[in-house]
Coordinates of C-alpha atoms in Angstrom, one line a residue:
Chain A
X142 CA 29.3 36.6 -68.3
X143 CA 31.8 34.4 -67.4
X144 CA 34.4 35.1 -64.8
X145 CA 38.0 33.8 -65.9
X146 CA 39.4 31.3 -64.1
X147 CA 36.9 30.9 -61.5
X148 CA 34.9 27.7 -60.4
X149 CA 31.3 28.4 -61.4
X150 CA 29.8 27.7 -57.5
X151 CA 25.9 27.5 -56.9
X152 CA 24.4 26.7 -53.4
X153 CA 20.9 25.5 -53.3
X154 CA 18.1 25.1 -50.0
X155 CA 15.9 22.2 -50.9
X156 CA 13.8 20.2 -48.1
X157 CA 16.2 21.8 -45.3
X158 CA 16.5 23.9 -42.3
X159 CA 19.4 26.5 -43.7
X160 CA 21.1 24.7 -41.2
X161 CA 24.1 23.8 -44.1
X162 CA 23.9 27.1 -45.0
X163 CA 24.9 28.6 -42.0
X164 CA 27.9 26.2 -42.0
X165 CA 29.2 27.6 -44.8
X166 CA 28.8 30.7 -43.7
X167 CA 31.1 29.6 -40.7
X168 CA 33.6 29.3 -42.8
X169 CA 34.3 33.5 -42.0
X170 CA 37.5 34.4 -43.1
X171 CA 38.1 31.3 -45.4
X172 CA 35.1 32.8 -47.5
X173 CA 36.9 35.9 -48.3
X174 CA 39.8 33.4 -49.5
X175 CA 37.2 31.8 -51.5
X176 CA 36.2 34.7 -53.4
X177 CA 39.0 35.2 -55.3
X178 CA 38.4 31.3 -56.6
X179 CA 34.5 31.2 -57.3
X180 CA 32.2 32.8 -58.9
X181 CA 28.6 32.4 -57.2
X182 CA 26.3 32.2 -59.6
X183 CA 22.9 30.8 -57.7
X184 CA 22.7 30.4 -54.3
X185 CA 19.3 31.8 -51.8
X186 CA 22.4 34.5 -50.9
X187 CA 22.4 36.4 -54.3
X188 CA 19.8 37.4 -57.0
X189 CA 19.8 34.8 -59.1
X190 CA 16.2 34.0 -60.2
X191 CA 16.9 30.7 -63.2
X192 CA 19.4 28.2 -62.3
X193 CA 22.4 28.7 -65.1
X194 CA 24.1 26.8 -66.9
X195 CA 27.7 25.7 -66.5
X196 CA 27.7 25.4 -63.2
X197 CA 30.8 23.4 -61.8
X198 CA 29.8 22.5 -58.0
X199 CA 26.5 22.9 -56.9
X200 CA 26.2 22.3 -53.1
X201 CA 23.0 21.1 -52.8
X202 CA 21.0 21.3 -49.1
X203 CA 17.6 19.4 -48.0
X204 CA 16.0 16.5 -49.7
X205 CA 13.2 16.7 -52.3
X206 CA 9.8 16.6 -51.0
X207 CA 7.9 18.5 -53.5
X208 CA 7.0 18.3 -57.6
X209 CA 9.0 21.5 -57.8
X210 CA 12.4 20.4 -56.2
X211 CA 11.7 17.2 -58.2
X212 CA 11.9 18.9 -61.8
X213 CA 14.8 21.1 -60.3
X214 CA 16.9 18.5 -59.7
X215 CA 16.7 17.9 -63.0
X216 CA 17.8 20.8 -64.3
X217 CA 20.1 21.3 -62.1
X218 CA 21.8 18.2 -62.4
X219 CA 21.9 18.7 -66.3
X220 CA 23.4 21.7 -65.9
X221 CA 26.2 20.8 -63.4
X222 CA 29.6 19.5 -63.4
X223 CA 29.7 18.1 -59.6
X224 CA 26.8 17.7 -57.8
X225 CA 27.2 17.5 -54.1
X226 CA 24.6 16.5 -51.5
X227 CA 25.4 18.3 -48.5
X228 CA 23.9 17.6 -45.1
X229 CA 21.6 14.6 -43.5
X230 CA 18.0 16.5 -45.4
X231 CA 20.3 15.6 -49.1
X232 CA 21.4 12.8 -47.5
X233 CA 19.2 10.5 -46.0
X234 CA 16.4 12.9 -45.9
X235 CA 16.9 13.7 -41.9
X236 CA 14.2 14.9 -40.4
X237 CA 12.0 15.9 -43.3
X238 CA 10.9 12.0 -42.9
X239 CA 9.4 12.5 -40.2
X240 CA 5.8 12.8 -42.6
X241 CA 7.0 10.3 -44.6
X242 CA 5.4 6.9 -42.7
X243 CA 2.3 9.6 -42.2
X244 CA 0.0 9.4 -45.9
X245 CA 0.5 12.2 -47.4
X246 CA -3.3 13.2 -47.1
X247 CA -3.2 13.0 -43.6
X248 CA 0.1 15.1 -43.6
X249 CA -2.0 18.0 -45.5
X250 CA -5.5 17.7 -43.0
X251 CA -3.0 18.2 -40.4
X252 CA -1.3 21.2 -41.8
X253 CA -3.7 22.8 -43.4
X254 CA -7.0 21.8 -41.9
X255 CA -6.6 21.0 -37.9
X256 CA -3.7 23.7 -37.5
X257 CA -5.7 26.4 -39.6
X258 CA -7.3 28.8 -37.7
X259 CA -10.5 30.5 -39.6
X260 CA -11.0 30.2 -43.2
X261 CA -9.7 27.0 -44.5
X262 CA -8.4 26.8 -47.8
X263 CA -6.2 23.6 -48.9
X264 CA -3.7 25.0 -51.5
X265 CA -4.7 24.4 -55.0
X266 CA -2.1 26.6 -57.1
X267 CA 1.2 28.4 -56.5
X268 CA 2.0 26.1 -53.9
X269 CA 3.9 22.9 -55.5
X270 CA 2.2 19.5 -55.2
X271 CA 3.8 17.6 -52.3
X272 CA 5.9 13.9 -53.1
X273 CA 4.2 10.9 -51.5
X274 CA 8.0 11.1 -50.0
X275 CA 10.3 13.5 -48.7
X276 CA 13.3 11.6 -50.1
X277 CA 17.5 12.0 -50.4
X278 CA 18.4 13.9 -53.4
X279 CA 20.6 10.5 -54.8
X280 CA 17.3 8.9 -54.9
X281 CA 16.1 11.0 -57.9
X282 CA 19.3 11.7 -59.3
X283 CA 22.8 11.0 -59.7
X284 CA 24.6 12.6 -56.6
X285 CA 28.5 13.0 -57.0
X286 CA 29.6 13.7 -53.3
X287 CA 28.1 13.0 -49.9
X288 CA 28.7 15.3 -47.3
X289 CA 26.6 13.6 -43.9
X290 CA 26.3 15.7 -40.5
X291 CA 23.4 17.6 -39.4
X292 CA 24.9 20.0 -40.1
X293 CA 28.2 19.7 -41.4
X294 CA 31.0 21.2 -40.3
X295 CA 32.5 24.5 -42.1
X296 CA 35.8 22.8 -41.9
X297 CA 34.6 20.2 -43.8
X298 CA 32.4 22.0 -46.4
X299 CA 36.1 23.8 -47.2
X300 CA 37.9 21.1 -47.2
X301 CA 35.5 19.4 -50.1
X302 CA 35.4 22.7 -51.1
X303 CA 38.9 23.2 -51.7
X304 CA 39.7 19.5 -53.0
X305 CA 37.0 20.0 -55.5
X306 CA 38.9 23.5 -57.0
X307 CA 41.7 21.5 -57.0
X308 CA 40.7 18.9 -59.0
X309 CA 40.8 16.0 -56.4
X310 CA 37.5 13.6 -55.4
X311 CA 36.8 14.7 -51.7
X312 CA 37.5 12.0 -49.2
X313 CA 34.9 12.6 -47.0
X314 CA 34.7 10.7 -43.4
X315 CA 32.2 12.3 -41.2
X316 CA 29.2 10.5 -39.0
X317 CA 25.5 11.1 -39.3
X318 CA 23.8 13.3 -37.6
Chain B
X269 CA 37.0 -37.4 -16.0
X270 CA 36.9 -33.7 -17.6
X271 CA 39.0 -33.1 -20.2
X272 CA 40.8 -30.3 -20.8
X273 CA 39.9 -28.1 -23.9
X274 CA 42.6 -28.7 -27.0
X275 CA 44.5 -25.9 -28.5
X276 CA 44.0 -25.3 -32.5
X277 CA 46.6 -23.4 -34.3
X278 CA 44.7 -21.5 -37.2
X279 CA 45.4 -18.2 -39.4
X280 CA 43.9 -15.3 -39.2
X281 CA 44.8 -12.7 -42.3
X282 CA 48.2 -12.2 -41.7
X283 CA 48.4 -13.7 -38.3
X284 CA 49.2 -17.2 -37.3
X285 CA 47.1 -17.4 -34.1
X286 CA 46.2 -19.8 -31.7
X287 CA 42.6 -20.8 -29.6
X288 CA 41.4 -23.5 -27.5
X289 CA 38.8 -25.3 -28.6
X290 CA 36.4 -23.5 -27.1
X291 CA 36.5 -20.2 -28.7
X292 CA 35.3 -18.6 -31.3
X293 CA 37.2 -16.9 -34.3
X294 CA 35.8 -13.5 -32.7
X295 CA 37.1 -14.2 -29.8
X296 CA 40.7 -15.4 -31.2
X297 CA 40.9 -12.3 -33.6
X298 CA 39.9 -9.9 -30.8
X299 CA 43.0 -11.5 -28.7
X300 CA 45.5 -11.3 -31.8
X301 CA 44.3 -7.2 -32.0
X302 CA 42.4 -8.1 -35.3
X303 CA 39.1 -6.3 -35.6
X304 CA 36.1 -7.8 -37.0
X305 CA 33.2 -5.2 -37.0
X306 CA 30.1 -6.7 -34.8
X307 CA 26.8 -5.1 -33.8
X308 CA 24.5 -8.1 -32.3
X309 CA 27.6 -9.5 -30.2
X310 CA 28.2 -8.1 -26.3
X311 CA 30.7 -9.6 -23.8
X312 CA 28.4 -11.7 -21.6
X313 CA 25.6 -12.7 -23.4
X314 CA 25.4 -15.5 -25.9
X315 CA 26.2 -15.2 -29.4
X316 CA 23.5 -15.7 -31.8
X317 CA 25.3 -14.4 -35.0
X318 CA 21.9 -12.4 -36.3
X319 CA 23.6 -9.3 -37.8
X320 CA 25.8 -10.9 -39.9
X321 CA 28.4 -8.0 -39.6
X322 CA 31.3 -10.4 -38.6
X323 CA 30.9 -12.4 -41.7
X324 CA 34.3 -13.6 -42.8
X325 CA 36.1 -15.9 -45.4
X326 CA 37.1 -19.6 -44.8
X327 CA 39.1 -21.4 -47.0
X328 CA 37.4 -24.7 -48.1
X329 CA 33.9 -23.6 -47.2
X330 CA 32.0 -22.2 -49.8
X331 CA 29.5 -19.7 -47.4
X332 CA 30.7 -16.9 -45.5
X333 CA 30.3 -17.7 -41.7
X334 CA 29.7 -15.8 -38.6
X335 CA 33.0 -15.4 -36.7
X336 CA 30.8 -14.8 -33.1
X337 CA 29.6 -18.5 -33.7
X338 CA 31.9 -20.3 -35.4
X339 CA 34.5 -22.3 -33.0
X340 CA 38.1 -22.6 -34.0
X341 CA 39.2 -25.7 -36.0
X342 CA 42.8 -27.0 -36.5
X343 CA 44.7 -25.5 -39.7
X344 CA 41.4 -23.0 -40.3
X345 CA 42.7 -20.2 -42.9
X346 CA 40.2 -17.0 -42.0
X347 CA 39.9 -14.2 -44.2
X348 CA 38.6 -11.2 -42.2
X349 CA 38.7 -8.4 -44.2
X350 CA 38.6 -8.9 -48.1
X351 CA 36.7 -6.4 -50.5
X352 CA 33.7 -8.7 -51.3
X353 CA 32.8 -8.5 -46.9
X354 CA 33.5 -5.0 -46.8
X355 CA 31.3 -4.6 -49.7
X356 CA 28.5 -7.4 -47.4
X357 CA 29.1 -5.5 -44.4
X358 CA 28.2 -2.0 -45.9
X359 CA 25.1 -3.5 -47.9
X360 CA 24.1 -5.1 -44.1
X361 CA 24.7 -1.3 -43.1
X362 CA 22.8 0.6 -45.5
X363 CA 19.9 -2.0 -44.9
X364 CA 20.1 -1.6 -41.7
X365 CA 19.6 2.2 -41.8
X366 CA 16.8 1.6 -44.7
X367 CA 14.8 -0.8 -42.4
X368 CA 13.2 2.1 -40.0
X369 CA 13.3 5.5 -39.5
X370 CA 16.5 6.1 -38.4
X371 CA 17.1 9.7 -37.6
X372 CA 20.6 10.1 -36.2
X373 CA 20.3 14.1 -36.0
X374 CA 17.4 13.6 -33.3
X375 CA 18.2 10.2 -31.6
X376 CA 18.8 10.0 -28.0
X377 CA 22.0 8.1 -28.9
X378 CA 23.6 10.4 -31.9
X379 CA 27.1 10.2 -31.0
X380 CA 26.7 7.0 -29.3
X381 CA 26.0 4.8 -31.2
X382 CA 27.0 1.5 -32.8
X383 CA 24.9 1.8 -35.8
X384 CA 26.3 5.0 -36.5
X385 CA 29.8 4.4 -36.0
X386 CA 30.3 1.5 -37.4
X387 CA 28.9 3.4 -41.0
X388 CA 31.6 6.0 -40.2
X389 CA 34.3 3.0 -39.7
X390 CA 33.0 1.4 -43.1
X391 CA 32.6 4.8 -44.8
X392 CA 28.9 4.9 -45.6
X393 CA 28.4 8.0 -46.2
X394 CA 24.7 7.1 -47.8
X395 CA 22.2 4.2 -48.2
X396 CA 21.9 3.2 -51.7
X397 CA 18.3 1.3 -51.4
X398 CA 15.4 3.3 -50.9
X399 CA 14.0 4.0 -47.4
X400 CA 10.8 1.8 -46.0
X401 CA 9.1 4.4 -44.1
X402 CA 7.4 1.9 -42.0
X403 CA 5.0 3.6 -39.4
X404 CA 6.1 2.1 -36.4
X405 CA 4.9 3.0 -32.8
X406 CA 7.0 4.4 -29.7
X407 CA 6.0 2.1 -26.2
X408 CA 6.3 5.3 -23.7
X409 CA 4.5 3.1 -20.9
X410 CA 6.7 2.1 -18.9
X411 CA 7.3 4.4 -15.8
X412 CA 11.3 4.6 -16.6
X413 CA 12.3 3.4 -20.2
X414 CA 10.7 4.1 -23.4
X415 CA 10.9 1.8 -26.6
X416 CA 11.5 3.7 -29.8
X417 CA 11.0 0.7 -32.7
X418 CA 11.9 3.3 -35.0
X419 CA 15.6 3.0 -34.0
X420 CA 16.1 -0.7 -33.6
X421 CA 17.9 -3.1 -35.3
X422 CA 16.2 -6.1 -34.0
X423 CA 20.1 -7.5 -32.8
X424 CA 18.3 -8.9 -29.4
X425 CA 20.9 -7.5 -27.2
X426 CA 17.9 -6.6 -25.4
X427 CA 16.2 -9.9 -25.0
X428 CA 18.7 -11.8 -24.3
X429 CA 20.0 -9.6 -20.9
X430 CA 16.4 -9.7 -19.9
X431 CA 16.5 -14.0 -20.1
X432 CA 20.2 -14.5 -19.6
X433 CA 21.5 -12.0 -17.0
X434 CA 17.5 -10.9 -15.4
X435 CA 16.0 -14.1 -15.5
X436 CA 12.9 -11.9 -16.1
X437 CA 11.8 -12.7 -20.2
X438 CA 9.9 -9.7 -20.2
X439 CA 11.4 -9.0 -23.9
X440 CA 11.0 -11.3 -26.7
X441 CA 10.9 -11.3 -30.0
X442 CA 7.2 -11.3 -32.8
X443 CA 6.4 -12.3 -36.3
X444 CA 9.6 -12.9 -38.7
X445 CA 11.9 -10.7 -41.7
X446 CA 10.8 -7.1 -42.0
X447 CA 7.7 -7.7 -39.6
X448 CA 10.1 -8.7 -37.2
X449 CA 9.3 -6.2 -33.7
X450 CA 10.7 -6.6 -30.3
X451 CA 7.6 -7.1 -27.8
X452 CA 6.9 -7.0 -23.8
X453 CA 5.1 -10.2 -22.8
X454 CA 2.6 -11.4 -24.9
X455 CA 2.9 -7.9 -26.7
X456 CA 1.4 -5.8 -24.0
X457 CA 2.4 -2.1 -23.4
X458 CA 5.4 -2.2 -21.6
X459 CA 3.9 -0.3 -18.6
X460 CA 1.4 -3.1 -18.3
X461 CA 4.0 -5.5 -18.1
X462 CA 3.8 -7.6 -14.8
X463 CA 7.2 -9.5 -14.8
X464 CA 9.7 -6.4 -16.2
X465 CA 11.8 -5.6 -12.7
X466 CA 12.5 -2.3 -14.2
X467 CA 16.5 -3.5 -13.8
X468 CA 17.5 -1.4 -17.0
X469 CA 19.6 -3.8 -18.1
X470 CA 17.9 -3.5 -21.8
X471 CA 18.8 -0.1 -21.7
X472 CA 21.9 -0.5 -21.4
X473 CA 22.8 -3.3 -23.5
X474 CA 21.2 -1.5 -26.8
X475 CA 23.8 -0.4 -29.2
X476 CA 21.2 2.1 -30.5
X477 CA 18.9 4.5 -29.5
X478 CA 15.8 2.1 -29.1
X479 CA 15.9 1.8 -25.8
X480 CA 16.3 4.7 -23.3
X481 CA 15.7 5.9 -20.1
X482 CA 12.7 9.1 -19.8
X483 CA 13.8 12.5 -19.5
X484 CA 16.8 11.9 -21.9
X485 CA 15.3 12.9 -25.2
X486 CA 15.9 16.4 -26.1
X487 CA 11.9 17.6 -26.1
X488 CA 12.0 15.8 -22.2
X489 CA 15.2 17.7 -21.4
X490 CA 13.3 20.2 -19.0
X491 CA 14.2 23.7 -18.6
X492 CA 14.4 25.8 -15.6
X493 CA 12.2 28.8 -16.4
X494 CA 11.0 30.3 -13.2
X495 CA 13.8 33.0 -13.0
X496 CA 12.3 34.2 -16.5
X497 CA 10.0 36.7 -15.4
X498 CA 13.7 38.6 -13.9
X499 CA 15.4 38.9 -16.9
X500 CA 14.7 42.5 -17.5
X501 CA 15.8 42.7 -13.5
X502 CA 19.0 40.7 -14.2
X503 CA 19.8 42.8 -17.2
X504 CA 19.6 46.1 -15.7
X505 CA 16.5 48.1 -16.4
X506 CA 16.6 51.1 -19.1

């Protein structure tokens, strides 16, 4: 069901820390503001199990290392109006990159095989097949808005926030990192 | 007899300016208060024009030239800031930042650094070209300084305040393009390296985080913890 006259918001944890996440939570009081002006309709904050359709800003955090967040950001991206890649992870790819000038076989021996302690079982099903490359959401698909900062700041997120309800293209200046 | 250097009378942007002989169009911009981004070029050492950030506009020459190496000439008409260089000068940017592993969130010099806010000054707010990922090593054995090639942008600040202001040519430069690595001696660990004073003068002169003393890097940072075992002291026990 569709709530009149409110922005359909989703908020999404990729390749990421939470980090972003708890940035917006920062925003305290601001988010009881922002209540009254979106709807959140899939975020890791409410039960939302499929990622729905109509969504008008999805603020999108980590990169996409895995099969899984691959296809996602596929549907996601099909599915949303403004697509904003929030944080250095959705951005550059941050830290996540560490693996990535590791091969990706070694990255698995050393998670699963020299850190295991007794039985040693490399993950066959239920766990998503890793990317060759943790890599920056833009890389796989087209990203609207770039939020850098590791993390950002919740002034910030608001801000874009705010200028996106509006109607306005966020003019974002903020530094890596 | 010597002769005296000749003034030129030139235009920069706006600006009618005038430079001896001598100087370069950096250096004439930077006395008018006209700001050319650079990265490679420090007060000091010579200019060697390899980051190409200060690439501006003549009019009559059909490249873009380097304004840290190019010397003033009578009637010169310089463009320093035109859409098509800010356009260059981001693409040298993102490059850059595609290159290695640049990871500002964990870098000794986040907040500190050139690379970084120069993209904030030229609003990158992300690379465009896919990352190499390059596995490149860290050079931790050197008593005081470490050498992250991760992090560097191969400008040769480095190099050239070990020949120019050291005398010492510990640092030097290996193999060209992409391959391109900054090396100690004849690419010997650094720790091994028998004519490196220790001076620091590298460290200092890097725009970047590749060069850096020990003990700054936030795994190094060392904590104090033998008042630990007090804590339940310290907060009053229940």
């Amino acid at each position: 069901m569709r709530e009149r006259n409110k922005a359909r918001v989703a908020t999404v944890w990729l390749d990421g820390c939470s980090g972003c996440h708890m940035s917006i939570f920062d925003m305290d009081d601001r988010l009881l503001e922002l209540k009254d002006r979106i709807e959140l309709v899939y975020s890791p904050l409410v039960d939302a199990k499929d990622y729905p359709k109509d969504v008008d800003v999805a603020l999108v955090e980590g990169c996409i290392g895995n099969e899984e967040q691959r296809k996602f950001a596929h549907t996601m991206r099909a599915s949303t109006k403004t697509f904003v890649s929030l944080g250095d992870c959705a951005v550059t790819s941050n830290i996540v990159a560490y693996r990535n000038p590791f091969k990706m076989h070694d990255v698995i021996h050393r998670a699963f095989i020299e850190n295991s302690e007794g039985e040693i079982v490399l993950p066959q099903e239920d766990v998503p097949p890793l990317l060759p490359f943790a890599v920056p959401i833009h890389e796989i698909i087209d990203v609207d808005v770039y939020i850098p900062g590791c993390p950002p700041s919740a002034d910030l997120i608001h801000y874009t926030l705010v200028e996106l309800l509006e109607g306005r293209h966020p003019d974002i200046k903020n530094r890596f990192g | 007899m010597r002769r005296e250097p000749r003034v030129k009378t030139l235009r920069i942007d706006d600006c009618d300016c005038a430079g001896r002989e001598d100087q370069t169009v950096l250096d004439v911009a930077r006395e008018n208060n006209i700001r050319i981004p650079t990265l490679c070029q420090i007060n000091g050492l010579t200019n060697v024009g390899s980051c190409r950030m200060c690439l501006v506009e003549v009019k009559g020459v059909p490249k873009l030239l380097t304004a840290c190496t190019t010397m003033v000439w009578e009637g010169m008409k310089v463009v320093t800031n035109s859409e098509r260089l800010h356009e260059y000068r981001k693409m040298i940017l993102e490059l850059f930042f595609a290159e290695r592993n640049h990871i500002c969130a964990i870098c000794v010099a986040n907040r500190s650094c050139e690379l970084q806010a120069l993209a904030l000054e030229l609003g990158v707010d992300h690379i465009r070209y896919p990352y190499l990922y390059q596995a490149l090593e860290i050079d931790s054995t050197h008593d005081k300084f470490v050498l992250d090639h991760n992090r560097c942008i191969l400008c040769t600040r480095c190099i050239r305040a070990c020949s120019e202001i050291e005398g010492a040519n510990t640092l030097g430069m290996m193999r060209r393009g992409v391959n391109d690595k900054v090396i100690t001696d004849l690419n010997q660990p650094w720790g091994e390296s028998r004519t490196c004073t220790s001076c620091g003068k590298c460290v200092n002169v890097c725009p970047v985080g590749a060069i850096y003393e020990k003990g700054l890097s936030r795994t190094e940072s060392r904590r104090e913890h033998t008042f630990l075992p007090y804590l339940t002291i310290m907060r009053g026990e229940r």
